[in-house]
mmCIF file of C-alpha atoms in Angstrom:
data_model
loop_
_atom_site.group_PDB
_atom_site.id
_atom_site.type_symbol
_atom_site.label_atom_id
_atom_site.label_comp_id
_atom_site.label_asym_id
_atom_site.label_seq_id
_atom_site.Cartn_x
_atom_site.Cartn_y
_atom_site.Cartn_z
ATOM 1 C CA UNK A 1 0.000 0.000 0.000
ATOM 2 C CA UNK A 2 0.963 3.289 -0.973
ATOM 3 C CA UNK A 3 1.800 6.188 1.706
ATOM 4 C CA UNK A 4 -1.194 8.149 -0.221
ATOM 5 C CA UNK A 5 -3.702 5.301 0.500
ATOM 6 C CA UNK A 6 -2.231 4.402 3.950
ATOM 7 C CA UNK A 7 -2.995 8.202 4.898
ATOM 8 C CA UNK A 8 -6.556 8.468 3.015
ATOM 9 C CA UNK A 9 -7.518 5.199 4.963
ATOM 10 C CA UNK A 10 -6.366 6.630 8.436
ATOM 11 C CA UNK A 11 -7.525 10.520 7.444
ATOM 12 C CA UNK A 12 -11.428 9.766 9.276
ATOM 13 C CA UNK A 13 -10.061 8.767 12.128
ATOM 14 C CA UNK A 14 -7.078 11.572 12.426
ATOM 15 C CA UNK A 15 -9.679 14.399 11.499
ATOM 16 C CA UNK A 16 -12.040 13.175 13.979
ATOM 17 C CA UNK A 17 -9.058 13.095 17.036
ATOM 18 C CA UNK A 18 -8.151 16.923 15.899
ATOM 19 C CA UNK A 19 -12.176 18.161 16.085
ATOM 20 C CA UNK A 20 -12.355 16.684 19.674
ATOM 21 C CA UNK A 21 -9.036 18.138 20.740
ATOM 22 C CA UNK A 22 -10.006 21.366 18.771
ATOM 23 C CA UNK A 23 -13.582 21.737 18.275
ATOM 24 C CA UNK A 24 -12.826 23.865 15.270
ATOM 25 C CA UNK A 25 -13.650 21.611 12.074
ATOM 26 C CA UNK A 26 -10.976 24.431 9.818
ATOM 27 C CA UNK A 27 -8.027 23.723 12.461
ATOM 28 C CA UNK A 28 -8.822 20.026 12.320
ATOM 29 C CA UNK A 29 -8.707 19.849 9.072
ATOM 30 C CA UNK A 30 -5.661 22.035 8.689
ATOM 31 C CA UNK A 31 -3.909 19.687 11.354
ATOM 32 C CA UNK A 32 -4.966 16.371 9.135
ATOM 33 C CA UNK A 33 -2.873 18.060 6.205
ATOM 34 C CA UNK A 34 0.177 19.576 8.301
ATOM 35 C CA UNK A 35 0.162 15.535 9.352
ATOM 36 C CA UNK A 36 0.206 14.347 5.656
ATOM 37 C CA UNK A 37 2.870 16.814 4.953
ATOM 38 C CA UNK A 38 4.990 15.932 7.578
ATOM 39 C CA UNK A 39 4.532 12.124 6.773
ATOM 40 C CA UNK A 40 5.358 12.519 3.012
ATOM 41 C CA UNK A 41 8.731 13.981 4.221
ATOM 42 C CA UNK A 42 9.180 11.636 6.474
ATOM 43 C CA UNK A 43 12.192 9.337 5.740
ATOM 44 C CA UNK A 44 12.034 6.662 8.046
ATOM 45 C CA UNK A 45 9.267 4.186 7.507
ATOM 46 C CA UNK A 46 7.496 3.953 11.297
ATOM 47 C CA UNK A 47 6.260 0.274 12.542
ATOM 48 C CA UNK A 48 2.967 1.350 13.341
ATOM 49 C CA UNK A 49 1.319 4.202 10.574
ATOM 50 C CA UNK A 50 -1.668 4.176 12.823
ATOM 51 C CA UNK A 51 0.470 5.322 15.693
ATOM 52 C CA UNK A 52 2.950 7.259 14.001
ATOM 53 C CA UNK A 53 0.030 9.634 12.346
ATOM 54 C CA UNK A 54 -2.644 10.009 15.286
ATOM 55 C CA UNK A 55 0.821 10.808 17.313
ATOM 56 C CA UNK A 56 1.926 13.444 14.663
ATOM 57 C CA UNK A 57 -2.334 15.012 14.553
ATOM 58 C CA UNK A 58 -2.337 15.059 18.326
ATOM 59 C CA UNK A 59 0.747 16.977 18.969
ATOM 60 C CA UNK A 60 -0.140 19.650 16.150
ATOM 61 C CA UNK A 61 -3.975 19.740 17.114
ATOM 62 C CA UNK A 62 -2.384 20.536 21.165
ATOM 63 C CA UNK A 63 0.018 23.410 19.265
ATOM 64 C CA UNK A 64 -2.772 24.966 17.739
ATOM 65 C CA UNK A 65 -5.191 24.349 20.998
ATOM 66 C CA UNK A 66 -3.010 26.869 23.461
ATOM 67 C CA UNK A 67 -2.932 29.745 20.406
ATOM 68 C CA UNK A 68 -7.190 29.171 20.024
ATOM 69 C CA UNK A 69 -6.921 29.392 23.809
ATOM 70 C CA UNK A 70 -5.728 32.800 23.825
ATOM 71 C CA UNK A 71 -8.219 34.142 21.498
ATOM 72 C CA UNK A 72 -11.043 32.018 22.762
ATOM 73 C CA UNK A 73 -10.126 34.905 26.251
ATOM 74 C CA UNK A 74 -11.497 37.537 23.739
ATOM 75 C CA UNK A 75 -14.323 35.726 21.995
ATOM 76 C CA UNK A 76 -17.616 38.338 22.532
ATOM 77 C CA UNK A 77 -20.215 35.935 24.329
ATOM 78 C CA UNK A 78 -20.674 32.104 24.759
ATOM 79 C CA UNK A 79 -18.320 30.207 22.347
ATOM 80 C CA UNK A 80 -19.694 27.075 21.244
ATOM 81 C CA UNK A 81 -17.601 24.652 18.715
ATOM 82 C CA UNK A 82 -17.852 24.855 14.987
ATOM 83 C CA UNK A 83 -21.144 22.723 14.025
ATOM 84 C CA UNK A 84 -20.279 18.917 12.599
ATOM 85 C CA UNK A 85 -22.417 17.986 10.654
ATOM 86 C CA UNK A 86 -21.090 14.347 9.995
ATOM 87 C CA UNK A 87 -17.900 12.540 12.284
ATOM 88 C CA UNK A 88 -15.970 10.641 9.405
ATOM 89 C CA UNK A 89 -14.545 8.151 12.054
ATOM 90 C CA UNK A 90 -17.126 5.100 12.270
ATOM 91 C CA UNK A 91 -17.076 2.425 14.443
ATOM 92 C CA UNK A 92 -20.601 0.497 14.997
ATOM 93 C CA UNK A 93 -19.755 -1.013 18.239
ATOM 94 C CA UNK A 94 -19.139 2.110 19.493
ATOM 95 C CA UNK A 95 -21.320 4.469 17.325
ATOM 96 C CA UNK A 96 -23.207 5.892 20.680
ATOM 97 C CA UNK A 97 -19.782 6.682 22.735
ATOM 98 C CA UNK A 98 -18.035 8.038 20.096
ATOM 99 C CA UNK A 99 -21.615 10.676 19.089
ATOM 100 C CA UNK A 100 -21.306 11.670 22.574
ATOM 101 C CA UNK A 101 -17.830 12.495 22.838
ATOM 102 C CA UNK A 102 -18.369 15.344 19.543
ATOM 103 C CA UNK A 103 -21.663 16.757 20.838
ATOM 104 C CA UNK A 104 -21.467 20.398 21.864
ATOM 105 C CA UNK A 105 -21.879 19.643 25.533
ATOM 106 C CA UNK A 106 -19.178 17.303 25.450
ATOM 107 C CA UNK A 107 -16.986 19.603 23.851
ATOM 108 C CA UNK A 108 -17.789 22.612 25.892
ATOM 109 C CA UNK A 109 -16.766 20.133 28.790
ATOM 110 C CA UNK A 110 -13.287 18.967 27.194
ATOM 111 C CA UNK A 111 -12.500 22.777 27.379
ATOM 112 C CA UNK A 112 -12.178 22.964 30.741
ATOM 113 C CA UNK A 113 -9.057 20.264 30.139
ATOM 114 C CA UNK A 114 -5.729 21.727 30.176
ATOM 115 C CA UNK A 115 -4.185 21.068 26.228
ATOM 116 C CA UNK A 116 -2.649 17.598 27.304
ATOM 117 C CA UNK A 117 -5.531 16.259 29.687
ATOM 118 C CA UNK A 118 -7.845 16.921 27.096
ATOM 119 C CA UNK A 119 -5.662 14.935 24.175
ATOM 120 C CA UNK A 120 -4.918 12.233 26.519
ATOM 121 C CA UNK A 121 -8.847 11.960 27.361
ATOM 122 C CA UNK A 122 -9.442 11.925 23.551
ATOM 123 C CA UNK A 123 -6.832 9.086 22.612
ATOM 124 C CA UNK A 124 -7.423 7.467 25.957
ATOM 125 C CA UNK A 125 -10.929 7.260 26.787
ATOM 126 C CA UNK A 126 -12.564 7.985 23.230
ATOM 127 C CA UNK A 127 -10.283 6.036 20.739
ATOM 128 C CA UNK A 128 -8.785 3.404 23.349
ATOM 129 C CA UNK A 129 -5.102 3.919 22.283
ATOM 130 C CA UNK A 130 -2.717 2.242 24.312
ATOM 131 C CA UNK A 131 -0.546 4.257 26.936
ATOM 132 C CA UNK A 132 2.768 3.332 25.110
ATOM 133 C CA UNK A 133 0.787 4.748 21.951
ATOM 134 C CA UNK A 134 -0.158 8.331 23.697
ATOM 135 C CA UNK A 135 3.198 8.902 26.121
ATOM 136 C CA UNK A 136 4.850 9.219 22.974
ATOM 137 C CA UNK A 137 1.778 11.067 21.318
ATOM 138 C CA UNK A 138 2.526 14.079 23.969
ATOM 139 C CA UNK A 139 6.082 13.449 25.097
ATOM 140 C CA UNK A 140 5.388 12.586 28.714
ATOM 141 C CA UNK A 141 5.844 9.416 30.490
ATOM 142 C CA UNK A 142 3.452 6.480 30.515
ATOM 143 C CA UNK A 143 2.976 6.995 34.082
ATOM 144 C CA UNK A 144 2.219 10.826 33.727
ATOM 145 C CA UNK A 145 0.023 10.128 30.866
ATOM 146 C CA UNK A 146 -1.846 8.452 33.002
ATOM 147 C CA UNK A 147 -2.265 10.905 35.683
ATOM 148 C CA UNK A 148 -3.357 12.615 32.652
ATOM 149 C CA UNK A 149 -6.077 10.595 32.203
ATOM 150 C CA UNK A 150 -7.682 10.345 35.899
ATOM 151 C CA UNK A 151 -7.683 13.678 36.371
ATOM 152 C CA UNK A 152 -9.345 14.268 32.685
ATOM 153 C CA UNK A 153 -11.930 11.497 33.376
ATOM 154 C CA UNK A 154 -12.493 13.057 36.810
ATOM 155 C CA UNK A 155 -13.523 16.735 35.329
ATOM 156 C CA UNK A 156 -15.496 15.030 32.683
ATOM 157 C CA UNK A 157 -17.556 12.962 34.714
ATOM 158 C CA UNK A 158 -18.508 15.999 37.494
ATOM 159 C CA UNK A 159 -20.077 17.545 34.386
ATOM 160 C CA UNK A 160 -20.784 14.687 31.617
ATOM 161 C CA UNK A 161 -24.256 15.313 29.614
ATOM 162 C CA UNK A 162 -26.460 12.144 30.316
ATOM 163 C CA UNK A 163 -27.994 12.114 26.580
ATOM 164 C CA UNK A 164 -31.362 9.936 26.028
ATOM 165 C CA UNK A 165 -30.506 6.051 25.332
ATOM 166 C CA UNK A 166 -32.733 5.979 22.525
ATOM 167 C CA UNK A 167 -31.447 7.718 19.441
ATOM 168 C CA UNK A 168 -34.873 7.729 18.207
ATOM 169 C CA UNK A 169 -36.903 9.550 20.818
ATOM 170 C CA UNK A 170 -34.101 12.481 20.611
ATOM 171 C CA UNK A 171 -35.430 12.778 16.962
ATOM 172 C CA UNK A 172 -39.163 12.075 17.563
ATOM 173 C CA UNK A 173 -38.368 15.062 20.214
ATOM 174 C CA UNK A 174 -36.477 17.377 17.653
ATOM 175 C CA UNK A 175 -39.184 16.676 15.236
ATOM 176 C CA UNK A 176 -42.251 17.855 17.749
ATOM 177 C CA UNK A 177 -40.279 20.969 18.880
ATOM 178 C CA UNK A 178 -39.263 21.828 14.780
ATOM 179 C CA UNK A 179 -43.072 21.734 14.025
ATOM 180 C CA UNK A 180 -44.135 23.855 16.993
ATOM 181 C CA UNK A 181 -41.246 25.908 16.077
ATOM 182 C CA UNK A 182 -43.035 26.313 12.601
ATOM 183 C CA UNK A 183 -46.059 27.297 13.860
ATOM 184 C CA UNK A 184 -45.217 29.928 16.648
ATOM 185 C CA UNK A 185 -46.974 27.337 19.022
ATOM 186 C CA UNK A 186 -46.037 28.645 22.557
ATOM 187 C CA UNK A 187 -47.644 26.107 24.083
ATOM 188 C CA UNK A 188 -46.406 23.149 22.150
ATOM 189 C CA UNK A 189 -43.079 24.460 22.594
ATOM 190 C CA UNK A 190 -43.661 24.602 26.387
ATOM 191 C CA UNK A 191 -44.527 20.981 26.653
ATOM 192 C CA UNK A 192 -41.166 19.791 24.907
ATOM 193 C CA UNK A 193 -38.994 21.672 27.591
ATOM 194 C CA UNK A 194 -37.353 21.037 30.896
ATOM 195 C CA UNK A 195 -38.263 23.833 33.370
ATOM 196 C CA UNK A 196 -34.882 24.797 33.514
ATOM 197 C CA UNK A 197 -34.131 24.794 29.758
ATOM 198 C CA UNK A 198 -31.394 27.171 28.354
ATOM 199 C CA UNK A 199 -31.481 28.615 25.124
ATOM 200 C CA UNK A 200 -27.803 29.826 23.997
ATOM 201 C CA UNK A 201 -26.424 31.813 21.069
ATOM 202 C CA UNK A 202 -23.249 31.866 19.351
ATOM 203 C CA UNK A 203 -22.750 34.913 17.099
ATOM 204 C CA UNK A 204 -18.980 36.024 18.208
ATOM 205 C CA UNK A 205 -19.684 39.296 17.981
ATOM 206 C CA UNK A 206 -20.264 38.778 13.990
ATOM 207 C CA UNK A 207 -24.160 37.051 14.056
ATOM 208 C CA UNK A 208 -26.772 38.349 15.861
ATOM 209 C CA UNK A 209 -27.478 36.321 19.295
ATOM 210 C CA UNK A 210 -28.594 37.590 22.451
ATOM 211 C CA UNK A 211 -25.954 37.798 25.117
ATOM 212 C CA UNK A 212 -27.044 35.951 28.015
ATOM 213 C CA UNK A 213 -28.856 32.465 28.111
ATOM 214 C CA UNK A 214 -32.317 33.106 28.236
ATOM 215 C CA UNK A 215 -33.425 30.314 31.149
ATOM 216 C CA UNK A 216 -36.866 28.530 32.321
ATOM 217 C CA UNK A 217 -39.670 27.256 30.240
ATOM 218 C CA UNK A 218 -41.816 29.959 30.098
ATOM 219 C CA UNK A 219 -38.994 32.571 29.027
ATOM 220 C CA UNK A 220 -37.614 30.176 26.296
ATOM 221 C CA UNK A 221 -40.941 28.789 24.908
ATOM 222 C CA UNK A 222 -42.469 32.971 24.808
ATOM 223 C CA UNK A 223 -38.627 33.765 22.519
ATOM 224 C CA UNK A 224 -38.772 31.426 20.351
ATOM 225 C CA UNK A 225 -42.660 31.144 19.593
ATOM 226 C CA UNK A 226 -42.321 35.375 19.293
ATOM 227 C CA UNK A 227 -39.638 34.462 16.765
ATOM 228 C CA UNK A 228 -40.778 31.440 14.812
ATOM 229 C CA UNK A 229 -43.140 33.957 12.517
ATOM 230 C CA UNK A 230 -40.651 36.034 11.649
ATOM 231 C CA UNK A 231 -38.365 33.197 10.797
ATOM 232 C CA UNK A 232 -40.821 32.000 8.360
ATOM 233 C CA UNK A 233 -41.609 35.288 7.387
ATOM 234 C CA UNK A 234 -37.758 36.190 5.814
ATOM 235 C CA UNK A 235 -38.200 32.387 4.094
ATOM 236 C CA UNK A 236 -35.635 30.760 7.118
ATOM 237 C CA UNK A 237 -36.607 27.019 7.038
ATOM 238 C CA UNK A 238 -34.819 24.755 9.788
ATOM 239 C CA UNK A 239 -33.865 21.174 8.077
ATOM 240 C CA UNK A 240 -33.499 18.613 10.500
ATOM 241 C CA UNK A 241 -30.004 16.999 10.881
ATOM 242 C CA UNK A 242 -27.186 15.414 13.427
ATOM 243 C CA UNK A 243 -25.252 18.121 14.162
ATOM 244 C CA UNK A 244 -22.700 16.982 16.928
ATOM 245 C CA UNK A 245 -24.121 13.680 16.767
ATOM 246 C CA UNK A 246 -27.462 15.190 18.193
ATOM 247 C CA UNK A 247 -31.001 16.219 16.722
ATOM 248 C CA UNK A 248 -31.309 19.894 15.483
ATOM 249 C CA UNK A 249 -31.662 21.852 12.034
ATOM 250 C CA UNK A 250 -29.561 24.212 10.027
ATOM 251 C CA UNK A 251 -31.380 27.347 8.716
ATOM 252 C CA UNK A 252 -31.471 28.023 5.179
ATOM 253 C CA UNK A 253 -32.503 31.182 3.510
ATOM 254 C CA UNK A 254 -34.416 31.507 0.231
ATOM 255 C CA UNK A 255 -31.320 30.973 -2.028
ATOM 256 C CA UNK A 256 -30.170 28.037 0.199
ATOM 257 C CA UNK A 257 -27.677 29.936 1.781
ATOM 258 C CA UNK A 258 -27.064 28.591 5.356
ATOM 259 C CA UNK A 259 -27.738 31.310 8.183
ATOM 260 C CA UNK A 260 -27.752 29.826 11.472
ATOM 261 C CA UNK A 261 -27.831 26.207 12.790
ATOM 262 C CA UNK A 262 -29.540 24.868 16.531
ATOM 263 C CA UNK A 263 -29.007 21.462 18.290
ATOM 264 C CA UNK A 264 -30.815 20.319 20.906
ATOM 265 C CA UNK A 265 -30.058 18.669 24.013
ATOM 266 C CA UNK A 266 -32.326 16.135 25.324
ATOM 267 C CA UNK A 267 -32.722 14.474 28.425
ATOM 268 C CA UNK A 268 -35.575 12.561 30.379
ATOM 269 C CA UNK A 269 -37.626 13.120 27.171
ATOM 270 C CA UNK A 270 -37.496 17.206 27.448
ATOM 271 C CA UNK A 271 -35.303 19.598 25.717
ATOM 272 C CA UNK A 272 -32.797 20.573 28.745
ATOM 273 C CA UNK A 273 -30.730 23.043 26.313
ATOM 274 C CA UNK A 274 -30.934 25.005 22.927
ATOM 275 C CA UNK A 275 -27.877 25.655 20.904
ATOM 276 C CA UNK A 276 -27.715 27.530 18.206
ATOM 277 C CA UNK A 277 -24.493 29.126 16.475
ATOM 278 C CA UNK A 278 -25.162 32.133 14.082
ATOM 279 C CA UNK A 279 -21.548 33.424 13.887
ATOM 280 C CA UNK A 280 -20.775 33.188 10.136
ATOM 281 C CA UNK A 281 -16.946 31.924 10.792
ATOM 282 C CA UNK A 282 -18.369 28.726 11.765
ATOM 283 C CA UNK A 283 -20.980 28.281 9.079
ATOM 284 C CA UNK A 284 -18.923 28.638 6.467
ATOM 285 C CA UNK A 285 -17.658 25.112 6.003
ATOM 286 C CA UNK A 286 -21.616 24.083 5.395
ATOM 287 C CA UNK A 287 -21.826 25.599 2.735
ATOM 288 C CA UNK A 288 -22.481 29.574 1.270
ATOM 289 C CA UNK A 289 -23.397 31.842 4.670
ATOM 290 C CA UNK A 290 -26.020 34.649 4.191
ATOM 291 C CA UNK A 291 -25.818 37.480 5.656
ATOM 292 C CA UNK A 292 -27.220 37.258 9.328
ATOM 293 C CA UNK A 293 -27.574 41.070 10.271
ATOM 294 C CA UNK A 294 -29.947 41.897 7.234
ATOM 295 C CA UNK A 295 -31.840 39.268 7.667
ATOM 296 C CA UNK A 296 -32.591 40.373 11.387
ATOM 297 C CA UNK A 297 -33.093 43.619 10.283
ATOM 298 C CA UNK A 298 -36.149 42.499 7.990
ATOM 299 C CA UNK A 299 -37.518 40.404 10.938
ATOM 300 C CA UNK A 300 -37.685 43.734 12.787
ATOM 301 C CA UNK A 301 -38.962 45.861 10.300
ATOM 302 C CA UNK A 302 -41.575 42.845 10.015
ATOM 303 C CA UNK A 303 -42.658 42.830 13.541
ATOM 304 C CA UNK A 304 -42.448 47.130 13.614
ATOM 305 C CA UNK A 305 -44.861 46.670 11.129
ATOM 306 C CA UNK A 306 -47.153 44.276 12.480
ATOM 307 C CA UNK A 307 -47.245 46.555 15.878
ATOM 308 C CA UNK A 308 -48.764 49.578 13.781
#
């Protein structure tokens, strides 16, 4: 086998190592093809390619991590990750672990991991590489690497997201709250959400979002029914997808541009938190972005309008 096909094979499961260490699917990606670079020059041939590569992602996807830690100090409002659509790294006996370990709350929990807990948790604890395989991954001992990995496991489980067993309720749940969503129906939407539901938005200072999490069912259902018309009114249609390996929608426009996407969180068969991420610099891998701000400023000229 070629170098070229040895890479291709391995490039789902490198890409999908870099997203969880970087939540950023541009970085990861950029870090899968510094790693093909650096292999093609490489002029030893290793024992294990497997090894040699995720080894060669991790320590470039950590090198990137403590810059995008710095400017993540200076991001305007909640950061979330950059929306994946679909994790190229399959594995059926483990399809349900490894969906959990990309959603957003996940990721928003691996954060909290200093650069090498949070890429020994990844190669540990989500891809099951051996010890030998990740002390030489990060340069560090076996035996550190594996303080590493308590103290990673320990911070993830004080906060770990208990999703719904049943991939299908979570989209039987997604598809109620879309509909309601449709229709502006306050009540509908009430029913679907945990009394303590957050809705969150991710604009970066370059999307409209409100600022603060708007909390409790009554709030959240009252926002997004008062919004739903107006969505529909500008021609924004949510289409249902796994984003993050959990239900929610991406928002089209009328040309198909994409303008926002949402992802729910689901637990004990209510919504428990809304996601949605409207800065553009995340979008833009899904395809062409439109242009958020003008598009709010119709809905409001729309509901100024409908006050008179």
């Amino acid at each position: 086998m070629t170098r070229v096909a040895e890479f291709e094979e391995l490039r789902p499961l490198l890409f999908s190592i870099a997203y969880r260490i970087l939540g950023s699917v541009s970085e990861a990606e950029d870090a899968v093809q510094d790693t093909w670079v650096r292999y093609a020059a490489s002029a030893t041939e290793p024992a294990s390619v497997k090894s040699f590569l995720a080894a060669v992602v991790t320590r470039t996807s950590i090198d990137v991590l403590r810059s995008a830690r710095a400017r993540r100090e200076t991001y305007v409002g909640p950061w979330f990750p950059e929306p994946l659509v679909a994790d190229p790294y399959e594995d059926p006996e483990r399809a349900a672990e490894l969906a959990d370990s990309v959603s957003m709350a996940a990721l928003l929990l691996l954060e909290r991991l200093s650069p090498l807990e949070r890429a020994v948790f990844v190669l540990r604890d989500v891809f099951g590489f051996e010890f030998t395989e990740i002390a030489a991954a990060v340069d560090r001992s076996e035996a550190a690497c594996r303080q590493l990995a308590v103290r990673a496991r320990r911070h993830m489980e004080e906060g770990r997201p208990r999703f719904a067993a049943e991939h299908r309720e979570r989209e039987e749940l997604a598809a109620r709250f879309f509909d309601a969503f449709r229709e502006g129906d306050v009540d509908g939407l009430k029913e679907l959400l945990a009394a303590d539901v957050q809705a969150i938005a991710d604009g970066g200072g370059k999307g409209p979002a409100f600022v603060h999490p708007v909390v409790g069912a009554d709030n959240v259902s009252r926002l997004v029914g008062a919004f739903a018309p107006l969505f529909g009114g500008v021609g924004l249609v949510p289409e249902l997808h796994d984003i993050n390996g959990q239900p929610g929608a991406i928002f089209h426009d009328r040309e198909g541009r994409v303008v926002a996407i949402m992802v729910l969180d689901v637990l004990d068969g209510r919504i428990q938190t809304i996601r949605t991420v409207v800065n553009p610099d995340k979008l833009e891998h899904l395809g062409p972005v439109a242009d958020a701000w003008a598009m709010r400023d119709q809905m409001l000229e729309m509901r100024r309008r409908s006050r008179e």
